Coordinates of C-alpha atoms in Angstrom, one line a residue:
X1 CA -32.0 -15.3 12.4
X2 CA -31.7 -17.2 15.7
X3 CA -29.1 -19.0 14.7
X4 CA -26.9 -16.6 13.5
X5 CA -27.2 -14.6 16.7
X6 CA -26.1 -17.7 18.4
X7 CA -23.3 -18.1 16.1
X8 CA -22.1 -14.2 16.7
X9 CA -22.4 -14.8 20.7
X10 CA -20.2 -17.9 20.4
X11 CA -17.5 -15.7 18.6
X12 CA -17.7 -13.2 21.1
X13 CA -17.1 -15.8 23.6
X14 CA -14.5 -17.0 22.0
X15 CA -13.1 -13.8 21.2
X16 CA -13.2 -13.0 25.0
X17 CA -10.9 -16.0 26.0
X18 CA -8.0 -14.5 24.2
X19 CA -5.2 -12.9 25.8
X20 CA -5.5 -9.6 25.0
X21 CA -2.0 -9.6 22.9
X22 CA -3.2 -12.2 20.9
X23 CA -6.1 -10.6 19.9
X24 CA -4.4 -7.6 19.4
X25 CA -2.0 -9.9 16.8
X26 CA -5.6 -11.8 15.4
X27 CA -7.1 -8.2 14.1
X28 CA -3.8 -7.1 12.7
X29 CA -3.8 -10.4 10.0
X30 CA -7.4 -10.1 9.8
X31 CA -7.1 -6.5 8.6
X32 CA -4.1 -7.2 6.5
X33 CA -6.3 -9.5 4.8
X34 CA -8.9 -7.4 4.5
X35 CA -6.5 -4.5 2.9
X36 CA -5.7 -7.4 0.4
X37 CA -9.1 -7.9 -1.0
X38 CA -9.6 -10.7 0.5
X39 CA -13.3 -11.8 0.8
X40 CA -13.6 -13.9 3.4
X41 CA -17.1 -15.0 5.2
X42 CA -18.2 -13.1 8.5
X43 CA -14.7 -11.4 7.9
X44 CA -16.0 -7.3 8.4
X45 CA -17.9 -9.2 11.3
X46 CA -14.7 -10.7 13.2
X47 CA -13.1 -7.2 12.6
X48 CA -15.4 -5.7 14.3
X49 CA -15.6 -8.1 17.1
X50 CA -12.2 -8.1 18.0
X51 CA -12.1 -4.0 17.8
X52 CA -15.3 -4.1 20.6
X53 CA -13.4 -6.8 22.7
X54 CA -10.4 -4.0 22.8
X55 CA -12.3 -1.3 23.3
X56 CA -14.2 -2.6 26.3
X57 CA -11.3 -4.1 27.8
X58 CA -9.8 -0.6 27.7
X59 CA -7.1 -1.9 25.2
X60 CA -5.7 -0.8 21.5
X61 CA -5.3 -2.9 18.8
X62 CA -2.2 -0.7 17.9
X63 CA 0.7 -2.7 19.3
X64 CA 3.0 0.5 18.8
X65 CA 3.0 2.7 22.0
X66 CA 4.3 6.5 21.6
X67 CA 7.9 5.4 21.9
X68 CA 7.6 3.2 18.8
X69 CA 5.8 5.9 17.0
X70 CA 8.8 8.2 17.6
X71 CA 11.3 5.7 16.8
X72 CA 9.1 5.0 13.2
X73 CA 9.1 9.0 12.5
X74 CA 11.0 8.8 9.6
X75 CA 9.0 6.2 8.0
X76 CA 6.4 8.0 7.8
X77 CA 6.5 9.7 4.0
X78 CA 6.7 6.5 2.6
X79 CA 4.2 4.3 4.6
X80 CA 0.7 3.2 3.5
X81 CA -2.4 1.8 4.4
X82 CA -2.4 -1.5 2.6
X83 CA -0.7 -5.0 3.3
X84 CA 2.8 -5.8 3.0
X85 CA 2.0 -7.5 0.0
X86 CA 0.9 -4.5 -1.9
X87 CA 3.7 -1.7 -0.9
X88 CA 6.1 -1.4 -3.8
X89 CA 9.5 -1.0 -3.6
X90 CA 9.5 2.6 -2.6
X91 CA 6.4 2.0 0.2
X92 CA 6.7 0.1 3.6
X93 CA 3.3 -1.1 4.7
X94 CA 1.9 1.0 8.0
X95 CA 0.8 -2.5 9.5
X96 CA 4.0 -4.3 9.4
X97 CA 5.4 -1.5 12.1
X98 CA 3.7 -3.5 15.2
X99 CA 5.7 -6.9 14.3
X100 CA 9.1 -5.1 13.4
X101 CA 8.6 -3.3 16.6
X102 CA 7.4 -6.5 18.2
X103 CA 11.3 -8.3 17.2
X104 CA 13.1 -5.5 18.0
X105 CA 11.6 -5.1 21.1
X106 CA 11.4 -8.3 22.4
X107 CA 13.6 -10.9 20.1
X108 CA 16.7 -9.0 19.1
X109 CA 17.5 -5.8 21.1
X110 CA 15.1 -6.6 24.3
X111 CA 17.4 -4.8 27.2
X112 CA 18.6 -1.5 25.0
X113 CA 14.7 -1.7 23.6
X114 CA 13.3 -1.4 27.3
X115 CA 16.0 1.1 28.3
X116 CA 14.6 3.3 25.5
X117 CA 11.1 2.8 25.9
X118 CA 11.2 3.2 29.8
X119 CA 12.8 6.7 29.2
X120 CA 11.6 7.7 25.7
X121 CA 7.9 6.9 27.8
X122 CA 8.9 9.3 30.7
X123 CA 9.9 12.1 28.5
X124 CA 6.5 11.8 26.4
X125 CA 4.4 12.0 29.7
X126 CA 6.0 15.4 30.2
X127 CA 5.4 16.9 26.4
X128 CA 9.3 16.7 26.4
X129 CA 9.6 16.2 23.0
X130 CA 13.2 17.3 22.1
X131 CA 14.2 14.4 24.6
X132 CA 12.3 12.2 23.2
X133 CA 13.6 12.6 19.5
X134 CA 16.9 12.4 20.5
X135 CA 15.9 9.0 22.5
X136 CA 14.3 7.9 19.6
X137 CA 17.7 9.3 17.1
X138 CA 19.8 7.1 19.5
X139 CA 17.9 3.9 19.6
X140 CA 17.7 4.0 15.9
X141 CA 21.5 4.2 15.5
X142 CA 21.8 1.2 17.8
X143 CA 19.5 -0.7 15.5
X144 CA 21.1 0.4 12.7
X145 CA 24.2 -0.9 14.0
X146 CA 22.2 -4.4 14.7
X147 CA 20.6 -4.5 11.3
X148 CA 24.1 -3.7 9.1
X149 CA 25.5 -7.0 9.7
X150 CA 22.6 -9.2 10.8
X151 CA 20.5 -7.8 7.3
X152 CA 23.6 -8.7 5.1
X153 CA 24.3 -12.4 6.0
X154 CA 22.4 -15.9 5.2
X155 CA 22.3 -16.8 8.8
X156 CA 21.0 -13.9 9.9
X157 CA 18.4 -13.3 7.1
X158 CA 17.0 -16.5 8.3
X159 CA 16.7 -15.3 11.9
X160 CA 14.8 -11.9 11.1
X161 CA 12.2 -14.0 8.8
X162 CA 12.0 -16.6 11.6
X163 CA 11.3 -14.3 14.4
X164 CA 8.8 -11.9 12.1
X165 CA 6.7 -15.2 11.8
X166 CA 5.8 -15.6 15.5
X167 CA 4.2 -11.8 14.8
X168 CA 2.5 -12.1 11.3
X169 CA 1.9 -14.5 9.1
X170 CA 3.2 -11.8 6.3
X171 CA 6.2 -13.3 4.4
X172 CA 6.4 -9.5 2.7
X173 CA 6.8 -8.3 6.2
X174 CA 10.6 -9.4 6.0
X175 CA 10.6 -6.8 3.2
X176 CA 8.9 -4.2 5.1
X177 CA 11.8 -4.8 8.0
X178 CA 14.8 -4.3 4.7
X179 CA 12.8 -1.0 3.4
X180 CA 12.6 0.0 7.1
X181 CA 16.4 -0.5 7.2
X182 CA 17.4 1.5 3.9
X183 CA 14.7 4.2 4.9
X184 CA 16.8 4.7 8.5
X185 CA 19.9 4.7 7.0
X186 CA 18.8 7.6 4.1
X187 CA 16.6 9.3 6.3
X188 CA 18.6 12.5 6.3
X189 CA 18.9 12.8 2.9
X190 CA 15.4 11.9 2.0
X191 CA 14.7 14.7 4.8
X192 CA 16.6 17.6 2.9
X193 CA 15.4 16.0 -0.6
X194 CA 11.5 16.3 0.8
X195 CA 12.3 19.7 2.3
X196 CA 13.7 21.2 -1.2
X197 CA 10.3 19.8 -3.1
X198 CA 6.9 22.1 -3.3
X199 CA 4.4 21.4 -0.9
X200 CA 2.8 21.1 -3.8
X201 CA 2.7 20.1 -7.5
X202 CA 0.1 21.0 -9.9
X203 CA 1.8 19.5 -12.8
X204 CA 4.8 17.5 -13.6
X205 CA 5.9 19.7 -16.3
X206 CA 8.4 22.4 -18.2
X207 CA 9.8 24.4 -15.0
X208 CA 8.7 21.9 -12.2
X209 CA 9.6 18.7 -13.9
X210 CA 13.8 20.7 -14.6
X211 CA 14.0 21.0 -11.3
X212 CA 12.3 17.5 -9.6
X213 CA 14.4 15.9 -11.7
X214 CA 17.6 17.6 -10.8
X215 CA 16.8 17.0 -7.5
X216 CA 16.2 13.1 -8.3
X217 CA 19.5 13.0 -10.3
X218 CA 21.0 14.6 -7.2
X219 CA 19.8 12.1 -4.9
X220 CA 20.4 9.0 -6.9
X221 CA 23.8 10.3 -7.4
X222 CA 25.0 9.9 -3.3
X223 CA 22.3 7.9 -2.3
X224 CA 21.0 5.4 -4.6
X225 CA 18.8 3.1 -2.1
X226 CA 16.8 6.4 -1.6
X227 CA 15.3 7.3 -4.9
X228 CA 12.1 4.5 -4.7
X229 CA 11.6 6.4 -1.3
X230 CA 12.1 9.3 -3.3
X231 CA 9.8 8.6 -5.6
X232 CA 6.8 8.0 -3.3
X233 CA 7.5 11.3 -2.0
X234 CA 6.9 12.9 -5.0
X235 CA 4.0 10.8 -6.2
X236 CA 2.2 12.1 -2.7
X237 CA 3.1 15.7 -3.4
X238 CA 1.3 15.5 -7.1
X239 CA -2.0 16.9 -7.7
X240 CA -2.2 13.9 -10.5
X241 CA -0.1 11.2 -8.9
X242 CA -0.4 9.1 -12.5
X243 CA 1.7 12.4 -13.5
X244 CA 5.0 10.3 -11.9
X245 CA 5.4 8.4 -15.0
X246 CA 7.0 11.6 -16.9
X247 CA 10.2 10.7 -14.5
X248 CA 10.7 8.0 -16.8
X249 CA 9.4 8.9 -19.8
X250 CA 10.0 12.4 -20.6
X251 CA 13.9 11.7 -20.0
X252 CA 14.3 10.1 -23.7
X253 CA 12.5 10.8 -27.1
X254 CA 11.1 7.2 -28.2
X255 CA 7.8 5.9 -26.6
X256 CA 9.6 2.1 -26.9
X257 CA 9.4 -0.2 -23.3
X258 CA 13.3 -0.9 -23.8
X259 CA 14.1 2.6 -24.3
X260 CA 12.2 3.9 -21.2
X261 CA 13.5 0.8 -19.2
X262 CA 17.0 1.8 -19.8
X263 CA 16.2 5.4 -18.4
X264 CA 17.0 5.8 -14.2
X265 CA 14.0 6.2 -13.2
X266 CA 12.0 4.0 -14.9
X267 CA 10.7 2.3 -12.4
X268 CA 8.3 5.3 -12.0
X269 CA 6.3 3.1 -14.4
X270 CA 5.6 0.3 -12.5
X271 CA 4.8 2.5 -9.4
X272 CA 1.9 3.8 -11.9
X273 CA 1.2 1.0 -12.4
X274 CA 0.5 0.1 -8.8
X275 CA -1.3 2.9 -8.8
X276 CA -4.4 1.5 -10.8
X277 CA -4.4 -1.9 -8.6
X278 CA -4.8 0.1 -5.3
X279 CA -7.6 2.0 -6.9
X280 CA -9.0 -1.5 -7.9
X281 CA -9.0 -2.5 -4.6
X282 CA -11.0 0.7 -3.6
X283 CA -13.1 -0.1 -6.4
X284 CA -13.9 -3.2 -5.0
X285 CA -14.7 -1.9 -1.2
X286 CA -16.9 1.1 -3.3
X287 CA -19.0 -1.7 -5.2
X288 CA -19.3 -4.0 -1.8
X289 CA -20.8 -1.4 -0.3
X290 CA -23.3 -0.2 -2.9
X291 CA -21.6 3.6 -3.1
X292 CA -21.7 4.3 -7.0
X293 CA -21.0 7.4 -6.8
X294 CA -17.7 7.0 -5.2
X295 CA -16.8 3.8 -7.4
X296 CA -17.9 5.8 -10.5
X297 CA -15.2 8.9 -9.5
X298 CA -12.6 6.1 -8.8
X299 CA -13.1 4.5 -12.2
X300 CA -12.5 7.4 -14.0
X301 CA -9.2 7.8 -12.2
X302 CA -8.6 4.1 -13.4
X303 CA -9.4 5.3 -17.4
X304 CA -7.3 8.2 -16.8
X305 CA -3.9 6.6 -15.8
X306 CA -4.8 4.1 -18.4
X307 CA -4.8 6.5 -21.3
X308 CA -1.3 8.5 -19.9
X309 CA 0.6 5.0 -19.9
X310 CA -1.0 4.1 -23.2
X311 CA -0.5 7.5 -24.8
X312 CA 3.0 7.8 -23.5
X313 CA 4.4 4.3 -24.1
X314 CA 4.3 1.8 -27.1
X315 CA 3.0 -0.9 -24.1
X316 CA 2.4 -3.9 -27.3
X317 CA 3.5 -7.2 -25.5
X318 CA 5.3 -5.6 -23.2
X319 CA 5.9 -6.5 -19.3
X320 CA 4.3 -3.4 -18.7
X321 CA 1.9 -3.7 -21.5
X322 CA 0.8 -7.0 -19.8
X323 CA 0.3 -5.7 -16.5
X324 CA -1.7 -3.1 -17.5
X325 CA -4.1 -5.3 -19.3
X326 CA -4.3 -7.9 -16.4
X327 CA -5.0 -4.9 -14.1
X328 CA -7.7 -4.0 -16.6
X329 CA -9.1 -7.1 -16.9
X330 CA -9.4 -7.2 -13.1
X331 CA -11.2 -3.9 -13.4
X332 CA -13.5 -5.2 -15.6
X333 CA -14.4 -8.6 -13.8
X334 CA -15.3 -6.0 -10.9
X335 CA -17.7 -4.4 -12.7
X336 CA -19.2 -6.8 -14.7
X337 CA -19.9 -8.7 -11.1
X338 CA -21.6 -5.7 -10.1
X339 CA -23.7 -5.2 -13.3
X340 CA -24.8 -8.9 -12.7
X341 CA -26.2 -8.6 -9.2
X342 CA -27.7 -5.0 -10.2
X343 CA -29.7 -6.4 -13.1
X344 CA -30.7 -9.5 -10.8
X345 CA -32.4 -6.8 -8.5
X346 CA -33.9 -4.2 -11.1
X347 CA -34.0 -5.9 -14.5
X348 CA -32.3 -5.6 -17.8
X349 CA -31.8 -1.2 -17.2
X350 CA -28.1 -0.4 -18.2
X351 CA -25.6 0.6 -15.2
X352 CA -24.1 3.5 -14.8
X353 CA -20.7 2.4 -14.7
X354 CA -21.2 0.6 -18.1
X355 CA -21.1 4.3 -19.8
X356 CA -18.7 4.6 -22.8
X357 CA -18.2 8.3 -21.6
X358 CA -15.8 6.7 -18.3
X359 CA -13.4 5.3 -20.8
X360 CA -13.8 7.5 -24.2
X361 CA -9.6 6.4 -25.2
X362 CA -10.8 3.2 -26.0
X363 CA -9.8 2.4 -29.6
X364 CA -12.3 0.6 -32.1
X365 CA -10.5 -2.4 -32.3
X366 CA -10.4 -2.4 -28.3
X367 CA -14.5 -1.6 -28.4
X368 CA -15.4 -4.4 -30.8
X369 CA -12.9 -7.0 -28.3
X370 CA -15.3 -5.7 -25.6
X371 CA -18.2 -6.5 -26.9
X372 CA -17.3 -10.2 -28.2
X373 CA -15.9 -10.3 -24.5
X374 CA -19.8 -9.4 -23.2
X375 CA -21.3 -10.9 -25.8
X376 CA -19.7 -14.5 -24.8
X377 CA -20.4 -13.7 -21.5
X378 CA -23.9 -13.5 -22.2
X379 CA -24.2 -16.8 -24.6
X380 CA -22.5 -18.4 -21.5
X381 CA -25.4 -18.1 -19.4
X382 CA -28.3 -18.5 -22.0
X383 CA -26.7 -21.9 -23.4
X384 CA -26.5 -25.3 -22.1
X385 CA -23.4 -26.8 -21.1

């Protein structure tokens, strides 16, 4: 015990001898790789650390000040809390904001960058906010202008990914910065196109399906690099989000991959898809923590989207087919890690989460492969090597 009190004193010290912009750039990554999954030791520890070093210093963490957040307004449909890695092609990641910000601000546009945060600032401190969107409109248009040529060219490629490494250690922040490019540039339209959906949708069918999809078909016609964006849009306005898939696959008759990959929005599928890794990561954080009940309501959500893709697609050996079982394969390693270290502290008792009633779709064929799978498991640990 002693010596793991020293241990957290000599990280504090540590901790305290950064400049506070480093640190600031340390808890980023470290949270980045915490939104990944990653498991790293004393990492919830260092989190915290860092966040108490800020905090009493009187500083944030957040590198964006209130002229970056209005300059990022548009984004802000489409942005999620997870890292870089894991935002599709229709999400930009919330935590690659700070280093975009950081290279616009102070690598590629510094004077016009403190020009508009110096004045963009002033009108915030007066609740001027008309000013300060129109600050924010102008700046953007100026980076926009920037971006066009400097996104488009070898050289200049190699310059953004260069400068986004002294800021993160993300290569999939370089995507982020593209996304956050297309998004500015189709922020108008994606404006009317979220301002002509429901505020909400119960269900992704007959009436409301005719007229999302016009809408879809309307967008994709103009503005092409929009309809991912689009996409997400819809998938947050969706009482089922899993519902997204019927973009894809209520558009033609046969339940065959090549079919539905031919159709324009079939890359609603793979945003499904996405859909049961995040919850496998929340999984994850549910079973870490010992809060069953919350992992057991998240699983279900898992068997759920499971059964739509299965029940509206012919998946067989499939891309998508393969995804979906590595995804459920990572599912299940979860759990059966959990089962493990629940037996090891109250016996041979069968777990909750084990319940056939959480995944009733599951074919016979697919039950007895579960079982075998288990069953070897189990012959593992009892035999010799």
């Amino acid at each position: 015990m002693a010596q793991s009190e020293s241990a957290s004193d000599q990280l504090k010290q540590y901790l305290a001898q950064l400049a506070p912009q480093v640190r600031g750039r340390l808890l980023a990554e470290l949270e980045r790789l915490h939104l990944e999954g990653e498991d790293l030791p004393r990492l919830e520890e260092l989190i915290a650390s860092l966040r108490a070093e800020l905090i009493a210093a009187g500083q944030s963490h957040d590198r964006l000040g209130n002229s970056g957040r209005y300059f990022f307004q548009p984004l802000e449909p489409v942005l999620v809390d997870r890292a870089p890695e894991r935002a599709n092609s229709g999400q930009i990641a919330r935590g690659s904001l700070a280093p975009i910000w950081d290279i616009l601000a102070e690598e590629l546009l510094t004077t016009m960058a403190r020009e508009y945060i110096e004045k963009a600032d002033k009108a915030i401190s007066v609740n001027n906010r008309p000013e300060a969107d129109k600050l924010a409109s102008a700046f953007r248009k100026k980076v926009l202008g920037y971006l066009q040529g400097t996104i488009r060219s070898a050289d200049g490629v190699a310059i953004l990914r260069q400068s986004l490494k002294k800021y993160t250690s993300s290569p999939a922040a370089f995507d982020d910065l593209a996304k956050t490019f297309t998004v500015l540039q189709q922020s108008e339209a994606l404006a009317a196109f979220a301002a002509a959906l429901p505020a909400k949708i119960k269900k992704l069918e007959g009436q409301a399906f005719t007229k999302v999809l016009q809408q879809l078909n309307a967008l994709k016609a103009k503005n092409g690099d929009a309809v991912p964006f689009a996409l997400t849009i819809i998938a947050r306005r969706l009482d089922t989000p899993w519902q997204l898939v019927h973009l894809a696959t209520k558009t033609v008759e046969s339940k065959a991959p090549e079919a539905i990959s031919a159709t324009p929005f079939a890359i609603a599928v793979s945003m499904t898809l996405d859909q049961i890794d995040e919850k496998q990561l929340l999984l994850r954080v549910a079973l870490r923590n010992n809060r069953i009940v919350i992992a057991k309501g998240i699983l279900r959500e898992i068997y759920a989207i499971e059964k739509a893709l299965k029940s509206r697609i012919e998946l067989g050996n499939s891309d998508w087919g393969n995804r979906l079982r590595d995804s459920m394969a990572a599912v299940a390693a979860a759990l059966d890690a959990e089962v493990e270290r629940s037996r090891a502290h109250v016996g041979g008792l069968s777990h909750v989460l084990e319940s056939s009633a959480l995944r009733p779709m599951l074919s016979l064929k697919e039950r007895l492969g579960e079982a075998v799978r288990k069953g070897r498991d189990v012959l593992a640990d009892i035999l010799p090597a």
